[in-house]
Amino acid sequence: MIHMKEVYKKYPNGVVAVNGISVDINQGEFVYVVGPSGAGKSTFIKLMYREEVPTSGEVIINGINTAQLKRKEVPLFRRHLGVVFQDFKLLPKLTVYENVAFAMEVIEEQPKKIRKRVLEVLELVGLKHKLRMFPNELSGGEQQRVSIARSIVNMPKVVIADEPTGNLDPETSWEIMRIFEQINALGTTVVMATHNREIVNKIRKRVIAIEGGMIVRDVDGGDYGYEI
Amino acid sequence: MIHMKEVYKKYPNGVVAVNGISVDINQGEFVYVVGPSGAGKSTFIKLMYREEVPTSGEVIINGINTAQLKRKEVPLFRRHLGVVFQDFKLLPKLTVYENVAFAMEVIEEQPKKIRKRVLEVLELVGLKHKLRMFPNELSGGEQQRVSIARSIVNMPKVVIADEPTGNLDPETSWEIMRIFEQINALGTTVVMATHNREIVNKIRKRVIAIEGGMIVRDVDGGDYGYEI
Amino acid sequence: MKYRTLQRHFRESLKSLSRNGWMSVASISAVTVTLLLVGIFALVMMNLNHFADNIENDVEIRVLIDIINEPEKMKAAEDKLIKQVKSLPEVAEVKYSSKEEELKILIENYGEDFSLYEQSNPLRNVLYVKAKDPQQTAELAKKIDKLDNTYDVIYGEEKVKNLFSFLNTGRNIGLVLILGLLFTAIFLIYNTIRITITARRDEIEIMKLVGATSSFVRTPFLFEGLWLGLFGSIIPIFVVSIVYHYVYNHLTPRIKGEMLQLLDVTPLVFQVNFILLALGIFIGVWGSFMSVRKFLRVY
Amino acid sequence: MKYRTLQRHFRESLKSLSRNGWMSVASISAVTVTLLLVGIFALVMMNLNHFADNIENDVEIRVLIDIINEPEKMKAAEDKLIKQVKSLPEVAEVKYSSKEEELKILIENYGEDFSLYEQSNPLRNVLYVKAKDPQQTAELAKKIDKLDNTYDVIYGEEKVKNLFSFLNTGRNIGLVLILGLLFTAIFLIYNTIRITITARRDEIEIMKLVGATSSFVRTPFLFEGLWLGLFGSIIPIFVVSIVYHYVYNHLTPRIKGEMLQLLDVTPLVFQVNFILLALGIFIGVWGSFMSVRKFLRVY
Ligand SMILES: Nc1ncnc2c1ncn2[C@@H]1O[C@H](COP(=O)(O)OP(=O)(O)OP(=O)(O)O)[C@@H](O)[C@H]1O
Ligand SMILES: Nc1ncnc2c1ncn2[C@@H]1O[C@H](COP(=O)(O)OP(=O)(O)OP(=O)(O)O)[C@@H](O)[C@H]1O
Ligand SMILES: [Mg+2]
Ligand SMILES: [Mg+2]
């Protein structure tokens, strides 16, 4: 499903954010990516949905080598992934409803289906009553939930989430985790970068710990680590 | 120090984000603001640094009624506050160093002093080695730390922080908390909206819980509440 | 692309136009102002060119006719000459002026003194000849000179040469100016569209991150460009029509009978308006295309 | 504001100019293109106006002098007339042309036939008079007519009136066009600056949130506007200078002795360049000021 081999990523300014990572994640797995701030978690995740291309090494997602994708093929590749971005990346000129619907319009879904499904996922993340509002009229946590709704609206094979609970209170966080567990139970692979010790320690899954761009720990059913 | 009386805030779209809040915070206090996503924490905090003006009621900070400030006086008023924004609000075209220095240039500090002090606070938040980088070259946590550095660089009388640890790993979070405790020990008032149960429960301070725009709990040395 | 997707893009483009508020207004008004400039300039240049044509067309050859003492023979000779001149391929117009008419003109120019010549007129009958292409005047004059019964052929050689050289230079400068203005207009509109689209580069980036193909991102922008061009050319079209109508109606009676005439309203205004509309839409769509392309390429 | 703060703003403005990369380039090139237009248009209009002046100045009054049979008396009468005419306040220039010279001109225009009049010349001596302000020609002609020893005063009344009406209309159109162009130029540059600054409204908002006063936020933008105007007027200044130099050198020999003369390079090009520079800087600074103001006003 997700296969990385000796991946390095050096940014133009010289920072080596990913420094030789090899990892395999299978269909249906649930993986936490943990590590200190600036460790390279987001970069690791950006490599998966091909926002970044590795400087060397190979990243193979669903059997596709992201570095070899032609520019035209990238959007089609991304449609099989659902991504929650650390900075939400909502379209500021579109309403909550339109932001989520956009991901379905892109694959030219039928308008009727779009309407039904969007309302469904907005209900799921608890934002059905705010569907006419624009992102800058939402609280941080609400924006995050819109981003989450958008990531799952197309029922992708893989959901990649970068700190999906960073702006959420514990209760909402648990609700979101329940959603992720549900879609994972249906066979969707979930990869999730997080700082949330509570969640990682309670819902035990595979934990990949990154420090300085390298995997320092990879344990099935592991804990968050990093005790103080 | 901070005095709010029957404050209401209704946004143009009709959402009532703060629904009758009265509260007093004294010089030197340390206050957590907790509550679910969308409860009105950020709005409550925006009222303090006058990004928003109350629809009714009065907000008095340092003896100044924010609603009565003339437009020209707002910047001068803000200089006595240090603010950490939930979405960082860094200047994208300025480097890390310049972003922090900007808050000191604004008060026309001597260049020599600026240099010394900026390096000092960047050291404090652990970003001295990244001072030449631009915000979009930083990880989420690093951007948050720049925002924190900027908020304390002028040694304000009040620091207002909206989820300062939202994008940070627990370890870095504790370091930031230690910084806040330090400046609080020196007499600075700290008001901090947070979702971090661990911190609130460990470093016991006054806790104000907001739900649906109203204060539902206000306990000195309280816990986070909201158990699952 | 499915039909309903096209519909969606169409709807989106209108929504986006209104949600981008005054940025759209800024672009539209850039189009408006630039096209207004192009329109008025085109009217002026086309009329100036028309004036130049008029001036050129005013260049005449004066053919003095030999005097033959027998009136019948004279008449025959003159008729033959006129026929010959008319048959020359370069000739556009031939006008006969008797020596009596010539004398009247002379008296007008030189005073009543010449009245005494009304009894014994020393002047000759004259043919006024115009060339089809005024620039052929010199050539034509030579040809006529060779015909029988011409006494002298006069056309102000030096003056005509200078006039033509001057008018040609003027026309070239005009052409350069109008091309320059067109280029400028295209650049300015493109520039404005590009800046507004750049301000929205984040949007484009996000769309692509969510799996939108380039054409999916691009099409609403192209429609938007179309609206910019369309809405931007409305005012110029009205202004050009009304102003030229007004100027024409105001000036024509004043310069009636003069050498310099304004071009008629009907085909001119339609031509210019068509150019404005086409230009507006073309630059709007093309400018959007080029601007979006830049950001679609990234990643 | 402290001096070092001003220095800081100065530095910031240059930094910002380069960090905003091609947005700055876009603004500068909008200034460049627009000023280029203004510059070339100004050159053309000023020369056309000069042409119009030349044409007007070419309007002459022909004064036919009475014939007195005694040459001495005639001479005295003519001298007196010339003196009288010269003393009229409206008169700019008086030229004397003997009847022999007049005959030469006549022969040139009407053919060799008139050679036979060389023996007994029926023409009169003539004074060619020009008015200081050509528009006073009619009035002046009347005055001269009343003097002694004038036989007739001719100046093509109808034609002159039409010519002046035409040239005045032309000049008014030109004035409207140049004002329109100036207005357009100001609008287009302002528009461009405004869009680029709007794209940076978040920056302004953040600065204010961090405690910057309006003037602290504004000043670097004003400096930036200054640079935009300054850098944007460099190319137009060079182009205007070089092109006009070239056109002048190229055309002047060809139209030597003609009625229509180009304006001299030296004062004209400096004047136009000064206008371009002043305009560029003014719009740059003013445009920035107005654009930033909008966002400073918010809260
Ligand atoms: N600018 C705005 N315009 C309109 N409505 C707004 C605006 N900002 C916030 N709101 C609404 O006001 C309510 C409170 O928002 P606020 O940002 O204060 O919540 P919060 O407690 O900070 O939540 P979070 O923990 O998710 O950051 C929300 O329902 C939000 O949708
Ligand atoms: N676009 C970029 N250009 C240059 N350097 C970058 C860029 N993005 C990230 N970096 C650098 O790469 C390193 C890893 O960043 P990354 O965002 O992957 O960290 P992270 O583990 O997600 O941290 P956080 O938990 O704070 O989000 C950081 O040191 C950061 O400064
Ligand atoms: Mg990250
Ligand atoms: Mg908030």
PDB file of N, CA and C in Angstrom, chain A residues 128-186:
ATOM      1  N   LYS A 128     -23.160  20.564  10.457  1.00  0.00           N
ATOM      2  CA  LYS A 128     -24.247  20.691   9.496  1.00  0.00           C
ATOM      3  C   LYS A 128     -24.936  22.053   9.602  1.00  0.00           C
ATOM      4  N   HIS A 129     -24.960  22.596  10.818  1.00  0.00           N
ATOM      5  CA  HIS A 129     -25.652  23.877  11.007  1.00  0.00           C
ATOM      6  C   HIS A 129     -24.818  25.068  10.539  1.00  0.00           C
ATOM      7  N   LYS A 130     -23.556  24.843  10.154  1.00  0.00           N
ATOM      8  CA  LYS A 130     -22.723  25.972   9.729  1.00  0.00           C
ATOM      9  C   LYS A 130     -22.356  25.888   8.251  1.00  0.00           C
ATOM     10  N   LEU A 131     -23.145  25.182   7.448  1.00  0.00           N
ATOM     11  CA  LEU A 131     -22.697  24.902   6.086  1.00  0.00           C
ATOM     12  C   LEU A 131     -22.655  26.123   5.187  1.00  0.00           C
ATOM     13  N   ARG A 132     -23.318  27.187   5.566  1.00  0.00           N
ATOM     14  CA  ARG A 132     -23.323  28.392   4.735  1.00  0.00           C
ATOM     15  C   ARG A 132     -22.218  29.366   5.128  1.00  0.00           C
ATOM     16  N   MET A 133     -21.454  29.050   6.186  1.00  0.00           N
ATOM     17  CA  MET A 133     -20.443  30.002   6.650  1.00  0.00           C
ATOM     18  C   MET A 133     -19.126  29.852   5.892  1.00  0.00           C
ATOM     19  N   PHE A 134     -18.371  30.920   5.881  1.00  0.00           N
ATOM     20  CA  PHE A 134     -17.070  30.897   5.213  1.00  0.00           C
ATOM     21  C   PHE A 134     -15.976  30.562   6.231  1.00  0.00           C
ATOM     22  N   PRO A 135     -14.860  29.998   5.777  1.00  0.00           N
ATOM     23  CA  PRO A 135     -13.816  29.572   6.708  1.00  0.00           C
ATOM     24  C   PRO A 135     -13.409  30.643   7.728  1.00  0.00           C
ATOM     25  N   ASN A 136     -13.318  31.914   7.281  1.00  0.00           N
ATOM     26  CA  ASN A 136     -12.870  32.921   8.244  1.00  0.00           C
ATOM     27  C   ASN A 136     -13.957  33.285   9.268  1.00  0.00           C
ATOM     28  N   GLU A 137     -15.110  32.651   9.150  1.00  0.00           N
ATOM     29  CA  GLU A 137     -16.141  32.853  10.166  1.00  0.00           C
ATOM     30  C   GLU A 137     -16.192  31.673  11.140  1.00  0.00           C
ATOM     31  N   LEU A 138     -15.213  30.780  11.009  1.00  0.00           N
ATOM     32  CA  LEU A 138     -15.220  29.587  11.847  1.00  0.00           C
ATOM     33  C   LEU A 138     -14.120  29.661  12.896  1.00  0.00           C
ATOM     34  N   SER A 139     -14.324  28.947  13.980  1.00  0.00           N
ATOM     35  CA  SER A 139     -13.258  28.806  14.973  1.00  0.00           C
ATOM     36  C   SER A 139     -12.214  27.843  14.420  1.00  0.00           C
ATOM     37  N   GLY A 140     -11.029  27.841  15.039  1.00  0.00           N
ATOM     38  CA  GLY A 140      -9.941  26.963  14.590  1.00  0.00           C
ATOM     39  C   GLY A 140     -10.390  25.507  14.518  1.00  0.00           C
ATOM     40  N   GLY A 141     -11.056  25.056  15.564  1.00  0.00           N
ATOM     41  CA  GLY A 141     -11.477  23.666  15.603  1.00  0.00           C
ATOM     42  C   GLY A 141     -12.497  23.342  14.526  1.00  0.00           C
ATOM     43  N   GLU A 142     -13.368  24.306  14.262  1.00  0.00           N
ATOM     44  CA  GLU A 142     -14.375  24.078  13.221  1.00  0.00           C
ATOM     45  C   GLU A 142     -13.723  23.963  11.848  1.00  0.00           C
ATOM     46  N   GLN A 143     -12.725  24.793  11.601  1.00  0.00           N
ATOM     47  CA  GLN A 143     -12.017  24.696  10.325  1.00  0.00           C
ATOM     48  C   GLN A 143     -11.367  23.332  10.181  1.00  0.00           C
ATOM     49  N   GLN A 144     -10.801  22.872  11.295  1.00  0.00           N
ATOM     50  CA  GLN A 144     -10.163  21.568  11.253  1.00  0.00           C
ATOM     51  C   GLN A 144     -11.177  20.481  10.906  1.00  0.00           C
ATOM     52  N   ARG A 145     -12.371  20.616  11.442  1.00  0.00           N
ATOM     53  CA  ARG A 145     -13.380  19.591  11.166  1.00  0.00           C
ATOM     54  C   ARG A 145     -13.854  19.641   9.713  1.00  0.00           C
ATOM     55  N   VAL A 146     -13.877  20.837   9.149  1.00  0.00           N
ATOM     56  CA  VAL A 146     -14.217  20.926   7.720  1.00  0.00           C
ATOM     57  C   VAL A 146     -13.163  20.190   6.902  1.00  0.00           C
ATOM     58  N   SER A 147     -11.915  20.428   7.270  1.00  0.00           N
ATOM     59  CA  SER A 147     -10.817  19.763   6.565  1.00  0.00           C
ATOM     60  C   SER A 147     -10.946  18.243   6.675  1.00  0.00           C
ATOM     61  N   ILE A 148     -11.351  17.780   7.845  1.00  0.00           N
ATOM     62  CA  ILE A 148     -11.535  16.340   8.044  1.00  0.00           C
ATOM     63  C   ILE A 148     -12.705  15.830   7.201  1.00  0.00           C
ATOM     64  N   ALA A 149     -13.802  16.586   7.217  1.00  0.00           N
ATOM     65  CA  ALA A 149     -14.966  16.191   6.420  1.00  0.00           C
ATOM     66  C   ALA A 149     -14.583  16.064   4.952  1.00  0.00           C
ATOM     67  N   ARG A 150     -13.832  17.024   4.459  1.00  0.00           N
ATOM     68  CA  ARG A 150     -13.431  16.984   3.055  1.00  0.00           C
ATOM     69  C   ARG A 150     -12.574  15.756   2.750  1.00  0.00           C
ATOM     70  N   SER A 151     -11.716  15.388   3.730  1.00  0.00           N
ATOM     71  CA  SER A 151     -10.791  14.283   3.466  1.00  0.00           C
ATOM     72  C   SER A 151     -11.509  12.951   3.343  1.00  0.00           C
ATOM     73  N   ILE A 152     -12.662  12.823   3.996  1.00  0.00           N
ATOM     74  CA  ILE A 152     -13.318  11.508   3.964  1.00  0.00           C
ATOM     75  C   ILE A 152     -14.518  11.465   3.033  1.00  0.00           C
ATOM     76  N   VAL A 153     -14.853  12.605   2.424  1.00  0.00           N
ATOM     77  CA  VAL A 153     -16.106  12.670   1.689  1.00  0.00           C
ATOM     78  C   VAL A 153     -16.147  11.704   0.505  1.00  0.00           C
ATOM     79  N   ASN A 154     -14.974  11.443  -0.107  1.00  0.00           N
ATOM     80  CA  ASN A 154     -14.933  10.557  -1.273  1.00  0.00           C
ATOM     81  C   ASN A 154     -14.648   9.101  -0.907  1.00  0.00           C
ATOM     82  N   MET A 155     -14.708   8.797   0.388  1.00  0.00           N
ATOM     83  CA  MET A 155     -14.393   7.446   0.860  1.00  0.00           C
ATOM     84  C   MET A 155     -13.097   6.920   0.239  1.00  0.00           C
ATOM     85  N   PRO A 156     -12.003   7.588   0.532  1.00  0.00           N
ATOM     86  CA  PRO A 156     -10.738   7.208  -0.097  1.00  0.00           C
ATOM     87  C   PRO A 156     -10.180   5.920   0.498  1.00  0.00           C
ATOM     88  N   LYS A 157      -9.222   5.328  -0.203  1.00  0.00           N
ATOM     89  CA  LYS A 157      -8.595   4.106   0.287  1.00  0.00           C
ATOM     90  C   LYS A 157      -7.617   4.399   1.408  1.00  0.00           C
ATOM     91  N   VAL A 158      -7.052   5.603   1.375  1.00  0.00           N
ATOM     92  CA  VAL A 158      -6.095   6.008   2.407  1.00  0.00           C
ATOM     93  C   VAL A 158      -6.490   7.377   2.923  1.00  0.00           C
ATOM     94  N   VAL A 159      -6.491   7.542   4.229  1.00  0.00           N
ATOM     95  CA  VAL A 159      -6.652   8.878   4.795  1.00  0.00           C
ATOM     96  C   VAL A 159      -5.357   9.250   5.494  1.00  0.00           C
ATOM     97  N   ILE A 160      -4.822  10.404   5.103  1.00  0.00           N
ATOM     98  CA  ILE A 160      -3.581  10.882   5.686  1.00  0.00           C
ATOM     99  C   ILE A 160      -3.910  12.164   6.430  1.00  0.00           C
ATOM    100  N   ALA A 161      -3.639  12.186   7.731  1.00  0.00           N
ATOM    101  CA  ALA A 161      -4.064  13.343   8.518  1.00  0.00           C
ATOM    102  C   ALA A 161      -2.890  13.906   9.298  1.00  0.00           C
ATOM    103  N   ASP A 162      -2.687  15.228   9.155  1.00  0.00           N
ATOM    104  CA  ASP A 162      -1.585  15.870   9.857  1.00  0.00           C
ATOM    105  C   ASP A 162      -2.161  16.633  11.044  1.00  0.00           C
ATOM    106  N   GLU A 163      -2.017  16.063  12.226  1.00  0.00           N
ATOM    107  CA  GLU A 163      -2.558  16.650  13.456  1.00  0.00           C
ATOM    108  C   GLU A 163      -4.037  17.016  13.333  1.00  0.00           C
ATOM    109  N   PRO A 164      -4.859  16.029  13.084  1.00  0.00           N
ATOM    110  CA  PRO A 164      -6.285  16.329  12.892  1.00  0.00           C
ATOM    111  C   PRO A 164      -6.955  16.823  14.174  1.00  0.00           C
ATOM    112  N   THR A 165      -6.327  16.625  15.325  1.00  0.00           N
ATOM    113  CA  THR A 165      -6.975  17.048  16.569  1.00  0.00           C
ATOM    114  C   THR A 165      -6.246  18.214  17.226  1.00  0.00           C
ATOM    115  N   GLY A 166      -5.293  18.802  16.490  1.00  0.00           N
ATOM    116  CA  GLY A 166      -4.456  19.869  17.063  1.00  0.00           C
ATOM    117  C   GLY A 166      -5.254  21.025  17.635  1.00  0.00           C
ATOM    118  N   ASN A 167      -6.398  21.363  16.980  1.00  0.00           N
ATOM    119  CA  ASN A 167      -7.167  22.514  17.433  1.00  0.00           C
ATOM    120  C   ASN A 167      -8.476  22.121  18.115  1.00  0.00           C
ATOM    121  N   LEU A 168      -8.544  20.864  18.491  1.00  0.00           N
ATOM    122  CA  LEU A 168      -9.825  20.401  19.033  1.00  0.00           C
ATOM    123  C   LEU A 168      -9.735  20.118  20.522  1.00  0.00           C
ATOM    124  N   ASP A 169     -10.856  20.316  21.205  1.00  0.00           N
ATOM    125  CA  ASP A 169     -10.939  19.940  22.603  1.00  0.00           C
ATOM    126  C   ASP A 169     -10.982  18.418  22.694  1.00  0.00           C
ATOM    127  N   PRO A 170     -10.628  17.859  23.854  1.00  0.00           N
ATOM    128  CA  PRO A 170     -10.558  16.393  23.969  1.00  0.00           C
ATOM    129  C   PRO A 170     -11.834  15.700  23.519  1.00  0.00           C
ATOM    130  N   GLU A 171     -12.970  16.244  23.900  1.00  0.00           N
ATOM    131  CA  GLU A 171     -14.207  15.550  23.546  1.00  0.00           C
ATOM    132  C   GLU A 171     -14.382  15.434  22.034  1.00  0.00           C
ATOM    133  N   THR A 172     -14.262  16.597  21.348  1.00  0.00           N
ATOM    134  CA  THR A 172     -14.368  16.560  19.890  1.00  0.00           C
ATOM    135  C   THR A 172     -13.288  15.662  19.302  1.00  0.00           C
ATOM    136  N   SER A 173     -12.099  15.709  19.894  1.00  0.00           N
ATOM    137  CA  SER A 173     -11.015  14.852  19.405  1.00  0.00           C
ATOM    138  C   SER A 173     -11.434  13.400  19.423  1.00  0.00           C
ATOM    139  N   TRP A 174     -12.052  12.965  20.505  1.00  0.00           N
ATOM    140  CA  TRP A 174     -12.478  11.568  20.587  1.00  0.00           C
ATOM    141  C   TRP A 174     -13.521  11.258  19.536  1.00  0.00           C
ATOM    142  N   GLU A 175     -14.409  12.222  19.295  1.00  0.00           N
ATOM    143  CA  GLU A 175     -15.405  11.978  18.257  1.00  0.00           C
ATOM    144  C   GLU A 175     -14.755  11.784  16.894  1.00  0.00           C
ATOM    145  N   ILE A 176     -13.786  12.638  16.618  1.00  0.00           N
ATOM    146  CA  ILE A 176     -13.077  12.513  15.349  1.00  0.00           C
ATOM    147  C   ILE A 176     -12.353  11.170  15.278  1.00  0.00           C
ATOM    148  N   MET A 177     -11.746  10.772  16.414  1.00  0.00           N
ATOM    149  CA  MET A 177     -11.032   9.498  16.418  1.00  0.00           C
ATOM    150  C   MET A 177     -11.992   8.344  16.165  1.00  0.00           C
ATOM    151  N   ARG A 178     -13.174   8.472  16.692  1.00  0.00           N
ATOM    152  CA  ARG A 178     -14.166   7.426  16.461  1.00  0.00           C
ATOM    153  C   ARG A 178     -14.488   7.321  14.953  1.00  0.00           C
ATOM    154  N   ILE A 179     -14.573   8.498  14.311  1.00  0.00           N
ATOM    155  CA  ILE A 179     -14.819   8.484  12.867  1.00  0.00           C
ATOM    156  C   ILE A 179     -13.678   7.774  12.138  1.00  0.00           C
ATOM    157  N   PHE A 180     -12.442   8.140  12.518  1.00  0.00           N
ATOM    158  CA  PHE A 180     -11.286   7.500  11.872  1.00  0.00           C
ATOM    159  C   PHE A 180     -11.286   5.993  12.130  1.00  0.00           C
ATOM    160  N   GLU A 181     -11.622   5.587  13.342  1.00  0.00           N
ATOM    161  CA  GLU A 181     -11.659   4.147  13.650  1.00  0.00           C
ATOM    162  C   GLU A 181     -12.706   3.453  12.786  1.00  0.00           C
ATOM    163  N   GLN A 182     -13.853   4.124  12.628  1.00  0.00           N
ATOM    164  CA  GLN A 182     -14.915   3.553  11.785  1.00  0.00           C
ATOM    165  C   GLN A 182     -14.449   3.322  10.355  1.00  0.00           C
ATOM    166  N   ILE A 183     -13.905   4.370   9.753  1.00  0.00           N
ATOM    167  CA  ILE A 183     -13.505   4.192   8.350  1.00  0.00           C
ATOM    168  C   ILE A 183     -12.346   3.218   8.262  1.00  0.00           C
ATOM    169  N   ASN A 184     -11.516   3.145   9.294  1.00  0.00           N
ATOM    170  CA  ASN A 184     -10.430   2.171   9.308  1.00  0.00           C
ATOM    171  C   ASN A 184     -11.005   0.756   9.371  1.00  0.00           C
ATOM    172  N   ALA A 185     -12.054   0.610  10.146  1.00  0.00           N
ATOM    173  CA  ALA A 185     -12.686  -0.700  10.273  1.00  0.00           C
ATOM    174  C   ALA A 185     -13.244  -1.169   8.932  1.00  0.00           C
ATOM    175  N   LEU A 186     -13.606  -0.186   8.071  1.00  0.00           N
ATOM    176  CA  LEU A 186     -14.131  -0.539   6.743  1.00  0.00           C
ATOM    177  C   LEU A 186     -13.003  -0.833   5.747  1.00  0.00           C
TER     178      LEU A 186
END
